[in-house]
Short mmCIF file of C-alpha atoms and ligand atoms in Angstrom, two decimals:
data_model
loop_
_atom_site.label_atom_id
_atom_site.label_comp_id
_atom_site.label_asym_id
_atom_site.label_seq_id
_atom_site.Cartn_x
_atom_site.Cartn_y
_atom_site.Cartn_z
CA MET S 1 129.46 329.95 48.70
CA ASP S 2 130.14 332.87 46.34
CA PRO S 3 129.34 336.01 48.41
CA ARG S 4 127.64 337.49 45.33
CA PHE S 5 124.91 334.80 45.45
CA GLU S 6 123.59 336.04 48.78
CA LYS S 7 124.03 339.69 47.78
CA TYR S 8 121.91 339.04 44.72
CA ALA S 9 119.01 337.59 46.75
CA ARG S 10 119.27 340.45 49.26
CA LEU S 11 119.33 343.04 46.45
CA LEU S 12 116.17 341.62 44.82
CA VAL S 13 114.25 341.53 48.09
CA ASN S 14 115.47 344.93 49.37
CA VAL S 15 115.75 347.03 46.20
CA GLY S 16 114.12 345.15 43.33
CA ILE S 17 110.81 344.31 44.99
CA ASN S 18 111.55 346.34 48.17
CA ALA S 19 109.33 344.12 50.31
CA GLN S 20 107.95 345.91 53.37
CA PRO S 21 107.53 344.54 56.90
CA GLY S 22 104.02 343.15 57.27
CA GLN S 23 103.53 342.79 53.50
CA THR S 24 102.82 339.52 51.66
CA LEU S 25 105.45 338.52 49.12
CA VAL S 26 104.45 336.28 46.22
CA LEU S 27 107.56 334.58 44.87
CA SER S 28 107.50 332.64 41.58
CA ALA S 29 110.52 330.59 40.64
CA PRO S 30 111.38 327.48 38.65
CA VAL S 31 112.23 324.34 40.59
CA SER S 32 115.68 324.45 38.95
CA ALA S 33 116.38 327.65 40.92
CA ALA S 34 115.16 326.27 44.25
CA ASP S 35 118.35 327.14 46.15
CA PHE S 36 118.20 330.75 45.06
CA ALA S 37 114.45 330.97 45.70
CA ARG S 38 114.93 329.62 49.23
CA LEU S 39 117.52 332.31 49.90
CA CYS S 40 115.02 334.96 48.75
CA VAL S 41 112.43 333.47 51.12
CA SER S 42 114.87 333.71 54.05
CA GLU S 43 115.83 337.29 53.16
CA ALA S 44 112.16 338.24 52.96
CA TYR S 45 111.31 336.82 56.40
CA LYS S 46 114.43 338.55 57.79
CA LEU S 47 112.87 341.81 56.62
CA GLY S 48 109.66 341.07 58.51
CA VAL S 49 107.48 340.04 55.58
CA ARG S 50 104.10 338.72 56.72
CA GLU S 51 104.04 335.63 54.53
CA VAL S 52 105.88 334.36 51.46
CA VAL S 53 103.43 332.73 49.03
CA MET S 54 105.48 330.37 46.87
CA ARG S 55 104.59 329.59 43.27
CA TRP S 56 106.85 326.96 41.69
CA HIS S 57 106.98 326.23 37.98
CA ASP S 58 109.04 324.13 35.63
CA ASP S 59 109.89 324.37 31.91
CA PHE S 60 109.77 320.58 31.52
CA VAL S 61 106.27 320.32 32.93
CA THR S 62 105.09 323.30 30.85
CA ARG S 63 106.53 321.76 27.70
CA GLU S 64 104.91 318.38 28.39
CA LYS S 65 101.59 320.14 28.85
CA TYR S 66 101.87 321.96 25.53
CA LEU S 67 102.83 318.72 23.81
CA HIS S 68 100.40 316.25 25.36
CA ALA S 69 97.55 317.87 27.31
CA ALA S 70 93.97 317.67 26.01
CA ASP S 71 93.30 320.39 23.47
CA GLU S 72 90.58 322.26 25.36
CA VAL S 73 92.78 323.05 28.40
CA PHE S 74 94.48 325.87 26.49
CA ASP S 75 91.27 327.88 26.40
CA ILE S 76 90.34 327.50 30.07
CA VAL S 77 91.62 329.37 33.10
CA ARG S 78 89.82 328.16 36.21
CA PRO S 79 88.23 331.14 37.97
CA TRP S 80 90.08 330.47 41.25
CA GLN S 81 93.45 330.54 39.45
CA ALA S 82 92.94 334.13 38.35
CA GLU S 83 91.16 335.03 41.56
CA GLU S 84 94.18 333.97 43.63
CA MET S 85 96.43 336.48 41.89
CA ASN S 86 93.78 339.20 41.72
CA THR S 87 93.05 338.83 45.46
CA LEU S 88 96.71 338.96 46.39
CA ALA S 89 97.15 342.09 44.26
CA ARG S 90 94.12 343.73 45.90
CA GLU S 91 95.70 342.95 49.28
CA ASN S 92 98.80 344.87 48.13
CA ALA S 93 101.06 341.82 47.99
CA ALA S 94 104.41 342.29 46.20
CA PHE S 95 105.24 340.00 43.26
CA LEU S 96 108.82 338.84 42.74
CA SER S 97 109.47 336.56 39.78
CA VAL S 98 112.73 334.71 39.36
CA GLY S 99 113.06 333.37 35.84
CA SER S 100 115.48 330.78 34.48
CA SER S 101 114.49 329.68 31.05
CA ASP S 102 116.12 327.50 28.46
CA PRO S 103 115.72 329.65 25.30
CA ASN S 104 114.87 326.47 23.35
CA ALA S 105 112.57 324.91 25.97
CA MET S 106 109.41 325.29 23.87
CA ARG S 107 110.94 324.32 20.52
CA GLY S 108 108.58 322.15 18.52
CA VAL S 109 105.45 322.82 20.55
CA ASP S 110 102.31 323.84 18.68
CA HIS S 111 102.48 327.65 18.60
CA SER S 112 98.71 327.99 18.28
CA ARG S 113 98.33 326.33 21.71
CA MET S 114 100.67 328.94 23.20
CA VAL S 115 98.73 331.76 21.54
CA ARG S 116 95.39 330.38 22.78
CA TRP S 117 96.76 330.03 26.31
CA SER S 118 98.09 333.59 26.36
CA ARG S 119 94.69 334.80 25.09
CA ALA S 120 92.78 332.86 27.79
CA SER S 121 95.12 333.86 30.62
CA GLY S 122 95.31 337.47 29.39
CA LYS S 123 91.52 337.71 29.67
CA ALA S 124 91.35 336.02 33.08
CA MET S 125 94.23 338.04 34.51
CA ALA S 126 93.10 341.44 33.16
CA GLU S 127 92.69 342.95 36.63
CA PHE S 128 96.07 341.75 37.84
CA ASP S 129 97.84 342.77 34.62
CA GLY S 130 96.26 346.24 34.82
CA LEU S 131 97.53 346.77 38.38
CA GLN S 132 100.97 345.56 37.33
CA MET S 133 101.24 347.59 34.12
CA SER S 134 100.26 350.78 35.97
CA ASP S 135 102.78 350.02 38.75
CA LYS S 136 100.07 350.16 41.42
CA ILE S 137 101.56 347.02 42.95
CA GLN S 138 105.25 346.30 43.52
CA TRP S 139 106.60 343.78 41.04
CA CYS S 140 110.06 342.70 40.00
CA LEU S 141 111.50 340.33 37.43
CA ALA S 142 115.03 338.88 37.60
CA CYS S 143 116.80 335.74 36.32
CA VAL S 144 119.29 333.09 37.39
CA PRO S 145 121.31 330.83 35.07
CA ASN S 146 120.65 327.20 34.18
CA PRO S 147 122.87 324.83 32.18
CA ALA S 148 120.81 324.82 28.95
CA TRP S 149 120.62 328.61 28.87
CA ALA S 150 124.34 328.97 29.70
CA LYS S 151 125.31 326.59 26.86
CA LYS S 152 123.16 328.60 24.45
CA VAL S 153 124.98 331.80 25.45
CA PHE S 154 128.47 330.22 25.61
CA PRO S 155 128.30 327.23 23.23
CA ASP S 156 132.08 326.72 23.16
CA LEU S 157 132.47 326.27 26.91
CA ALA S 158 131.95 323.12 28.97
CA GLU S 159 128.62 323.19 30.79
CA ASP S 160 130.04 324.04 34.26
CA GLU S 161 132.22 326.79 32.86
CA ALA S 162 129.33 328.19 30.82
CA VAL S 163 127.14 328.35 33.93
CA ASP S 164 129.91 330.14 35.87
CA ARG S 165 130.41 332.61 33.04
CA LEU S 166 126.67 333.33 32.89
CA TRP S 167 126.58 333.92 36.65
CA ASP S 168 129.53 336.33 36.30
CA ALA S 169 127.75 338.15 33.48
CA ILE S 170 124.51 338.39 35.44
CA TYR S 171 126.28 339.68 38.55
CA ALA S 172 127.98 342.30 36.38
CA THR S 173 124.65 343.47 34.91
CA MET S 174 123.33 343.66 38.49
CA ARG S 175 126.33 345.76 39.65
CA ILE S 176 127.18 343.07 42.22
CA THR S 177 130.85 342.56 43.13
CA ALA S 178 132.40 340.49 45.92
CA ASP S 179 133.35 343.57 47.98
CA GLY S 180 131.03 346.38 46.75
CA ASP S 181 127.63 347.40 48.07
CA PRO S 182 125.07 346.80 45.30
CA VAL S 183 122.32 348.59 47.24
CA GLU S 184 124.36 351.82 47.11
CA GLU S 185 125.22 351.19 43.41
CA TRP S 186 121.53 350.88 42.59
CA ARG S 187 120.66 354.06 44.49
CA ARG S 188 123.12 355.95 42.28
CA HIS S 189 122.00 354.16 39.09
CA ASN S 190 118.29 354.91 39.74
CA ALA S 191 119.14 358.58 40.38
CA GLU S 192 120.92 358.80 36.99
CA LEU S 193 117.99 357.20 35.14
CA ASN S 194 115.58 359.55 36.91
CA GLU S 195 117.63 362.56 35.77
CA ARG S 196 117.52 361.41 32.14
CA LYS S 197 113.79 360.72 32.10
CA LYS S 198 113.10 364.23 33.47
CA LYS S 199 115.19 365.75 30.68
CA LEU S 200 113.39 363.80 27.95
CA THR S 201 109.96 364.54 29.41
CA ALA S 202 110.79 368.27 29.45
CA TYR S 203 111.36 368.25 25.65
CA ASN S 204 107.76 367.12 25.18
CA PHE S 205 108.53 365.71 21.71
CA LYS S 206 105.76 365.45 19.15
CA SER S 207 107.58 362.63 17.38
CA LEU S 208 110.81 360.66 17.12
CA ARG S 209 112.35 359.57 13.83
CA TYR S 210 114.59 356.48 13.90
CA THR S 211 117.02 355.78 11.06
CA ASN S 212 120.00 353.49 10.50
CA SER S 213 121.90 351.72 7.72
CA LEU S 214 119.94 348.45 8.14
CA GLY S 215 116.90 350.05 6.53
CA THR S 216 115.11 351.42 9.58
CA ASP S 217 113.23 354.65 8.86
CA LEU S 218 110.45 354.92 11.38
CA THR S 219 108.52 357.89 12.72
CA VAL S 220 106.97 357.40 16.14
CA GLU S 221 104.54 360.07 17.35
CA LEU S 222 104.16 360.47 21.09
CA PRO S 223 100.84 361.19 22.86
CA GLN S 224 100.00 364.60 24.34
CA GLY S 225 101.02 364.72 27.98
CA HIS S 226 103.36 361.73 27.71
CA TYR S 227 106.20 361.28 30.16
CA TRP S 228 109.32 359.12 30.10
CA ASP S 229 109.58 356.40 32.71
CA GLY S 230 112.46 354.19 33.84
CA GLY S 231 114.62 353.30 36.80
CA ASN S 232 112.47 352.78 39.84
CA SER S 233 108.70 353.17 40.04
CA VAL S 234 106.52 354.01 43.02
CA SER S 235 103.52 351.82 43.90
CA ALA S 236 100.05 353.08 44.87
CA HIS S 237 101.22 352.65 48.50
CA GLY S 238 104.24 354.89 47.90
CA VAL S 239 106.88 352.15 47.84
CA ALA S 240 109.75 352.50 45.31
CA PHE S 241 110.68 349.33 43.42
CA ASN S 242 112.55 348.26 40.26
CA ALA S 243 110.25 346.25 38.02
CA ASN S 244 113.13 344.84 36.01
CA MET S 245 116.51 343.88 37.43
CA PRO S 246 118.70 344.81 35.64
CA THR S 247 117.34 347.90 33.91
CA GLU S 248 119.09 350.50 31.77
CA GLU S 249 116.16 351.85 29.76
CA ILE S 250 114.08 355.02 29.62
CA PHE S 251 110.72 354.40 27.96
CA THR S 252 107.43 355.91 26.98
CA ALA S 253 104.36 354.93 24.94
CA PRO S 254 104.03 355.68 21.22
CA LYS S 255 100.79 357.28 20.03
CA ARG S 256 98.70 354.29 19.00
CA ASP S 257 97.87 355.48 15.48
CA GLY S 258 100.99 357.63 15.01
CA VAL S 259 103.65 355.14 13.89
CA ASN S 260 104.74 355.08 10.24
CA GLY S 261 107.62 353.54 8.28
CA ARG S 262 109.77 350.44 8.56
CA VAL S 263 111.88 349.11 11.41
CA VAL S 264 114.46 346.32 11.26
CA SER S 265 115.22 344.15 14.32
CA THR S 266 118.80 344.00 15.57
CA LYS S 267 118.78 341.09 18.04
CA PRO S 268 117.09 337.67 18.02
CA PHE S 269 113.45 337.51 19.10
CA ARG S 270 112.02 334.45 20.89
CA ALA S 271 108.56 333.33 19.88
CA GLY S 272 106.73 330.07 19.35
CA GLY S 273 109.71 328.08 20.65
CA GLU S 274 111.88 329.54 17.88
CA ILE S 275 114.63 332.11 17.83
CA ILE S 276 113.93 334.61 15.06
CA ASP S 277 117.18 336.24 14.05
CA ARG S 278 116.17 339.11 11.82
CA PHE S 279 112.82 340.58 10.87
CA ALA S 280 111.23 343.87 9.84
CA PHE S 281 107.85 345.45 10.50
CA THR S 282 106.25 348.10 8.29
CA PHE S 283 103.72 350.41 9.97
CA GLU S 284 100.89 352.51 8.59
CA ASN S 285 99.03 354.82 10.98
CA GLY S 286 100.25 352.72 13.90
CA LYS S 287 99.34 349.32 12.54
CA ILE S 288 101.82 346.66 11.43
CA VAL S 289 100.86 346.08 7.79
CA LYS S 290 103.84 344.00 6.68
CA VAL S 291 106.06 341.37 8.32
CA GLU S 292 109.37 340.37 6.73
CA THR S 293 111.57 337.55 8.08
CA GLU S 294 114.81 336.04 6.86
CA ASP S 295 113.48 332.53 7.43
CA PRO S 296 110.06 332.09 5.76
CA LYS S 297 108.76 329.74 8.49
CA HIS S 298 109.20 332.54 11.05
CA LYS S 299 106.79 334.85 9.21
CA LYS S 300 103.71 332.91 10.34
CA ILE S 301 104.95 332.85 13.96
CA LEU S 302 105.31 336.62 14.02
CA GLU S 303 101.99 337.11 12.26
CA ASP S 304 100.32 334.95 14.92
CA GLU S 305 102.02 336.93 17.69
CA ILE S 306 100.71 340.24 16.37
CA SER S 307 97.18 338.96 15.91
CA VAL S 308 96.59 337.64 19.45
CA ASP S 309 94.07 340.48 19.76
CA GLU S 310 93.19 343.78 18.12
CA GLY S 311 95.91 345.77 19.91
CA ALA S 312 98.74 343.28 19.32
CA CYS S 313 99.67 344.81 15.94
CA TYR S 314 100.17 348.32 17.42
CA LEU S 315 103.15 349.53 19.43
CA GLY S 316 103.02 349.85 23.23
CA GLU S 317 106.54 350.96 24.10
CA ALA S 318 109.48 352.97 22.80
CA ALA S 319 112.56 352.50 24.99
CA LEU S 320 115.95 354.17 24.73
CA VAL S 321 119.14 352.35 25.74
CA PRO S 322 122.55 353.62 24.66
CA TYR S 323 124.67 351.36 22.47
CA ASP S 324 127.51 351.86 24.98
CA SER S 325 125.38 350.90 28.02
CA PRO S 326 127.24 348.55 30.40
CA ILE S 327 125.21 345.50 29.34
CA SER S 328 125.69 346.29 25.65
CA LYS S 329 129.43 346.71 26.16
CA MET S 330 129.68 343.19 27.58
CA GLY S 331 129.02 342.05 24.03
CA ILE S 332 127.02 339.00 25.15
CA LEU S 333 123.85 337.91 23.42
CA PHE S 334 121.80 336.57 26.36
CA TYR S 335 118.84 335.13 24.40
CA SER S 336 116.75 336.57 27.21
CA THR S 337 114.65 339.70 26.76
CA LEU S 338 115.39 340.89 30.30
CA TYR S 339 119.08 341.33 29.45
CA ASP S 340 119.06 341.91 25.70
CA GLU S 341 116.45 344.68 25.98
CA ASN S 342 118.84 346.49 28.33
CA ALA S 343 121.58 346.36 25.73
CA SER S 344 119.54 347.95 22.95
CA CYS S 345 116.91 350.51 22.07
CA HIS S 346 113.71 348.57 21.73
CA LEU S 347 110.06 348.83 20.85
CA ALA S 348 107.26 346.57 22.03
CA PHE S 349 104.12 345.52 20.23
CA GLY S 350 101.03 345.19 22.42
CA ALA S 351 99.96 347.00 25.58
CA SER S 352 101.35 350.37 26.66
CA TYR S 353 102.34 351.33 30.13
CA PRO S 354 100.10 354.31 31.03
CA THR S 355 102.88 356.88 30.59
CA VAL S 356 100.67 359.94 30.11
CA LYS S 357 99.74 362.39 32.84
CA GLY S 358 97.06 360.75 35.03
CA GLY S 359 97.28 357.57 32.90
CA ALA S 360 97.43 355.15 35.84
CA ASP S 361 93.95 356.20 36.96
CA MET S 362 92.29 356.38 33.54
CA THR S 363 89.54 354.02 32.42
CA GLU S 364 90.15 351.85 29.38
CA ASP S 365 88.28 354.31 27.14
CA GLN S 366 90.21 357.30 28.51
CA ARG S 367 93.51 355.55 27.84
CA LYS S 368 92.47 354.82 24.31
CA ALA S 369 91.46 358.45 23.81
CA ALA S 370 94.84 359.53 25.20
CA GLY S 371 96.54 357.50 22.42
CA LEU S 372 97.64 354.50 24.51
CA ASN S 373 97.42 350.98 23.13
CA GLN S 374 95.69 348.07 24.88
CA SER S 375 96.35 344.41 24.39
CA ILE S 376 96.81 341.20 26.36
CA THR S 377 100.31 340.94 24.89
CA HIS S 378 103.47 343.03 25.31
CA GLU S 379 106.58 341.83 23.49
CA ASP S 380 109.85 343.76 23.32
CA PHE S 381 111.99 343.62 20.21
CA MET S 382 115.38 345.22 19.71
CA VAL S 383 116.06 347.95 17.18
CA GLY S 384 119.21 349.63 18.53
CA SER S 385 122.36 349.60 16.42
CA GLU S 386 125.77 351.21 16.40
CA ASP S 387 124.64 353.79 13.86
CA LEU S 388 121.09 354.40 15.07
CA SER S 389 120.03 358.01 14.84
CA ILE S 390 116.93 359.36 16.58
CA VAL S 391 115.78 362.91 15.96
CA GLY S 392 113.02 364.39 18.08
CA THR S 393 110.63 367.01 16.73
CA THR S 394 109.02 369.37 19.21
CA HIS S 395 105.49 370.76 18.90
CA ASP S 396 106.89 374.05 17.56
CA GLY S 397 108.78 372.21 14.83
CA ARG S 398 112.26 372.24 16.36
CA GLU S 399 114.47 369.21 15.56
CA VAL S 400 116.60 367.91 18.42
CA PRO S 401 119.09 365.05 18.09
CA VAL S 402 118.22 362.43 20.75
CA PHE S 403 120.53 359.63 19.58
CA ILE S 404 123.65 360.01 17.45
CA ASP S 405 125.51 356.85 16.40
CA GLY S 406 123.62 354.64 18.83
CA ASN S 407 124.10 356.82 21.91
CA PHE S 408 122.33 359.68 23.68
CA ALA S 409 123.12 363.03 22.10
CA PHE S 410 122.82 364.76 25.50
ZN1 ZN I 1 111.44 348.13 27.84
ZN1 ZN I 2 108.66 346.13 27.33
#
């Protein structure tokens, strides 16, 4: 067996989710990744985890449900389904999700069914999502390859070769080599990200202005008392974890009603079973007032995505990733947000992480008053480019270059 396979499972359990002895670990994984999931289970018990609660899922079964299930099931979440997750979160379980999606798995399904399901589950899972978004519980998301995904990323290679190449690429993003110690690598990486977020927080910018040659000219105001987050987070029980593996970003929340101008996407966006290559959003006082897409049939999909609820058409995240970040330099389009978002500056429409002082303990109304956005959705889209410029303006009117030609200016 490739020594990196085991190192990957160990890294996720020890650093990503950082499961603690005596803690319950909830592991979700697709049946196609059963061998990797089993390895994670073994690593977790080795650490002294109390119990691993396994949640299997499968793209094929999900797709069949969207295609053929009775219509009303997309509006109903049985109370015990939500209560299971809410109870586990209240018990301070840790939630590790291993993803492995075929980017085209949901092609051709009725998008309105997907929207209704995300609305119903968003409502039912509000407590769980709140604990997760405010990092009160440990959570971690990572991926493993599958043949359909690998062929999408490397269409010219034979299936086996494509899968091997995707594994190599994923190990590289995870800083895993055959002879190195990824745990040490991640300690150093997290320290670097922490340094950068401190620097940005200290500037206390009033706004950021994004411009590039694709037609982006967007001003994003930031809330009073905002801070920049990234790298590892610390749970309510004081345990450090990495919510995304890999991660290269530093992020904060835009001021809900303080976004104006137009932004053009720079990497494909997956929605409604489709891959949307290029689109633009125009904002007025925070709200998306215009959607442009290259392909006219994609316009409706995006419009549906941003009208899932009232907050879906406002921004919830502004994340900075240098154009020369290691993942970006690999030059691979992964068709997976987890990787592509770490190769590019991105924004997200939908809910904010509570990145203002005291935000994690605020009520819904207090968060709103602080300028944070609320929604059941949160979707990243990429806006970074080789020539992206970002200029920060401080509260005393000073202009500070933050990004020059796609990379950090400091
Ligand atoms: Zn992000
Ligand atoms: Zn995001």
